[in-house]
PDB file of C-alpha atoms in Angstrom:
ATOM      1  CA  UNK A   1      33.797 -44.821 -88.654  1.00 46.00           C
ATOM      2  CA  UNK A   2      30.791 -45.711 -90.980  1.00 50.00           C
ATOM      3  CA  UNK A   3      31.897 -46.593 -94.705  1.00 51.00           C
ATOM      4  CA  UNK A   4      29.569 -45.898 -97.103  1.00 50.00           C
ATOM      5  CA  UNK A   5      28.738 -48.489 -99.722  1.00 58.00           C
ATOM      6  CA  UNK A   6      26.967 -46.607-102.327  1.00 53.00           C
ATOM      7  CA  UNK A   7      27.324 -42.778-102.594  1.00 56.00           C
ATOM      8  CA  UNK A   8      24.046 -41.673-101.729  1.00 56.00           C
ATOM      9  CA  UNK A   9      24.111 -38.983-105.160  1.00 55.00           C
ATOM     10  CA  UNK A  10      24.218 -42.292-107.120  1.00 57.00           C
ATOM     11  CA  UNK A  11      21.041 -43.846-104.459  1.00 58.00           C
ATOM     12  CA  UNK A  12      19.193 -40.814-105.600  1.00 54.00           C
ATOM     13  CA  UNK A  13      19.896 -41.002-108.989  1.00 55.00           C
ATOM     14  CA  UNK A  14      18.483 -44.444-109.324  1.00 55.00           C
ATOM     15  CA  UNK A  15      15.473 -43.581-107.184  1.00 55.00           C
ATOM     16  CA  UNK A  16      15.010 -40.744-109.351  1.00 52.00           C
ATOM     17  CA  UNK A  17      15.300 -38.024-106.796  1.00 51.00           C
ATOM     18  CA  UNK A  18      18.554 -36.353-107.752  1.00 49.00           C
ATOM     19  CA  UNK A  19      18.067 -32.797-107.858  1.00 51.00           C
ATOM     20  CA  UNK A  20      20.404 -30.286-106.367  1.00 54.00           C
ATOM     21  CA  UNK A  21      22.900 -30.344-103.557  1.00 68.00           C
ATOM     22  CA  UNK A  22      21.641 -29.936-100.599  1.00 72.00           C
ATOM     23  CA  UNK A  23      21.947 -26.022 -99.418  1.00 75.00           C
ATOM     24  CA  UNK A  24      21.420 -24.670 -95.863  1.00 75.00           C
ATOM     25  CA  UNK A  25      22.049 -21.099 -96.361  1.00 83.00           C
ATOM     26  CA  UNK A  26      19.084 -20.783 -98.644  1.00 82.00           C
ATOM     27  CA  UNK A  27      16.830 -18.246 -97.358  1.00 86.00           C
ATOM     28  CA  UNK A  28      13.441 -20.199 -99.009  1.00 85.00           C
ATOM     29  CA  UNK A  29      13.261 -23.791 -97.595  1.00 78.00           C
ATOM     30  CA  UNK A  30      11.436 -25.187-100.829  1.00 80.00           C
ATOM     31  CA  UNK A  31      15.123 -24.387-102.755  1.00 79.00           C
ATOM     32  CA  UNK A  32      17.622 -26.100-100.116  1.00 78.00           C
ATOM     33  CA  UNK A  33      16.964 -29.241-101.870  1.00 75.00           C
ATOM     34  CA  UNK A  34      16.045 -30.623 -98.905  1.00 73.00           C
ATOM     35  CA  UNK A  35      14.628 -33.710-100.494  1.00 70.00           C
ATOM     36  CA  UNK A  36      17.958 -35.208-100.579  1.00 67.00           C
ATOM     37  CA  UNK A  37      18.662 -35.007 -97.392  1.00 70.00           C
ATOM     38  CA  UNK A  38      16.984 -38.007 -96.185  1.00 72.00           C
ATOM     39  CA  UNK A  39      18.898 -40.177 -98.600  1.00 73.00           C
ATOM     40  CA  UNK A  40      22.267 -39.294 -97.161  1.00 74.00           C
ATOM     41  CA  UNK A  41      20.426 -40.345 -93.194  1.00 81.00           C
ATOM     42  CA  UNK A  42      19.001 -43.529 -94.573  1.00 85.00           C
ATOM     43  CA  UNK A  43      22.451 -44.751 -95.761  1.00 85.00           C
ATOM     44  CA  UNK A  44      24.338 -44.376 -92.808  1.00 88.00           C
ATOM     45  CA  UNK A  45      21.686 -45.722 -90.319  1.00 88.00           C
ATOM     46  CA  UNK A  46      21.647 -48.699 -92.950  1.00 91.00           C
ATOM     47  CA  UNK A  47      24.932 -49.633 -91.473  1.00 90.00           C
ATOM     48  CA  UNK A  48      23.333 -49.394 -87.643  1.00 87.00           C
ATOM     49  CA  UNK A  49      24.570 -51.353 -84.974  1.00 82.00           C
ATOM     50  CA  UNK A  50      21.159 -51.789 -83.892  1.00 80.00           C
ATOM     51  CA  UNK A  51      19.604 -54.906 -85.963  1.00 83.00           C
ATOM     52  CA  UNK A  52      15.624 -52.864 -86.138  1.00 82.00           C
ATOM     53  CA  UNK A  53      16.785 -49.555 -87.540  1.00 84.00           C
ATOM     54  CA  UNK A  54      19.338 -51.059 -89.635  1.00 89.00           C
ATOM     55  CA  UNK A  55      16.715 -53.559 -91.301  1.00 89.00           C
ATOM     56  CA  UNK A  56      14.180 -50.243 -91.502  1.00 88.00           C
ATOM     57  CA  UNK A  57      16.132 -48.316 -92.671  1.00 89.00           C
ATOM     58  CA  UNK A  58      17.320 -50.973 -95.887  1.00 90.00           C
ATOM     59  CA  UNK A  59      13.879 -51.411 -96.407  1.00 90.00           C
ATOM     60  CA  UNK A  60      13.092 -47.766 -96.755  1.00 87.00           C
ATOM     61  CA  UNK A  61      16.288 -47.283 -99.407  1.00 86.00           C
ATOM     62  CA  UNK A  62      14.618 -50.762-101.329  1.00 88.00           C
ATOM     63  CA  UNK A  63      10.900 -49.111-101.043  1.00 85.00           C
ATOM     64  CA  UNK A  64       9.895 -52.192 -99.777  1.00 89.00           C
ATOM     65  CA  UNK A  65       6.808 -52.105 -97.475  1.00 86.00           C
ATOM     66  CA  UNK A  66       7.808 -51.747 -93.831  1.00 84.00           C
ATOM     67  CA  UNK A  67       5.424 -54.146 -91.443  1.00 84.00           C
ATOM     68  CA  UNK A  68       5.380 -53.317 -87.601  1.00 84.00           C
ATOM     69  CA  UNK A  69       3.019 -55.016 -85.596  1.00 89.00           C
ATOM     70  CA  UNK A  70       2.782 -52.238 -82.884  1.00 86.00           C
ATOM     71  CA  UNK A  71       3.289 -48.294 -82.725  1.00 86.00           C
ATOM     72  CA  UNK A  72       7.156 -47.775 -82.934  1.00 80.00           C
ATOM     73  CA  UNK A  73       6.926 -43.835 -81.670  1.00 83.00           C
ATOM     74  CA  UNK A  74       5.542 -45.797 -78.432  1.00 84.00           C
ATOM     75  CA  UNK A  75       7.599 -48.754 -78.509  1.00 81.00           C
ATOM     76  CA  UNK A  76      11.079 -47.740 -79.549  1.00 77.00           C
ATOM     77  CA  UNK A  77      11.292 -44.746 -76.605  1.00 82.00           C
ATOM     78  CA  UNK A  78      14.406 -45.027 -74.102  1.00 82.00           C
ATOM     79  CA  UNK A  79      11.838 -45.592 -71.222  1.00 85.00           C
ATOM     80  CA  UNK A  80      10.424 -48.426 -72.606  1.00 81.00           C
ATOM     81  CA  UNK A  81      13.927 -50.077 -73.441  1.00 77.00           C
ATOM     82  CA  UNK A  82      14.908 -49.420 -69.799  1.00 82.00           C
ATOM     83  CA  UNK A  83      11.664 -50.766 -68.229  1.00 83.00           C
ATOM     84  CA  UNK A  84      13.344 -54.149 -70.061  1.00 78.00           C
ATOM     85  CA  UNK A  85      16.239 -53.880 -69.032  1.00 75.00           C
ATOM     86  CA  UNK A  86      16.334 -53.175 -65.517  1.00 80.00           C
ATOM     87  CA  UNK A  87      13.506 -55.784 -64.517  1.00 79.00           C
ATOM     88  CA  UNK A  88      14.674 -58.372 -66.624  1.00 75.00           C
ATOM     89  CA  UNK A  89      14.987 -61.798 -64.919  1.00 76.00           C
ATOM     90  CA  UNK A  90      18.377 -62.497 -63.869  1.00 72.00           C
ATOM     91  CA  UNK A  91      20.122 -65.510 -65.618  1.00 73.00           C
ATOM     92  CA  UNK A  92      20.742 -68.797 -63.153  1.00 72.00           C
TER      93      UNK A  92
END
């Protein structure tokens, strides 16, 4: 279970996106309040088990500038991670 350490409202609030709740059932897209949305994602993948997207996705809530030496749509793929694992060297 993932505890959240800030309510994400009060995140938006200081980052001065606070607008509406966000609304699926609105028939126009631009009045879901969609922009929201992103806020509530970004908290709980803060508290990742996985050390990358945690520390991406704290950056992201700080607006700090993310730096990634390489193309993460290429590098973070589940092919790539098994290529690793599977012909990594065996330990002695």
């Amino acid at each position: 279970e993932t505890v959240l350490r800030v309510k994400p409202e009060n995140m938006a609030r200081q980052a001065g996106l606070w607008g509406d709740a966000y609304d699926a059932l609105k028939r126009q897209p631009e009045f879901a309040g969609a922009e929201t949305a992103p806020l509530w994602e970004l908290q709980v993948l803060a508290g990742h088990y996985h050390p990358s997207v945690r520390l991406f996705a704290e950056r992201l809530i700080a607006r700090t500038k993310l730096e990634y030496k390489g193309d993460p749509l290429e590098d973070f793929q589940t092919i790539n991670f098994l290529d690793k694992w599977v012909y990594k060297n065996p330990k002695k």
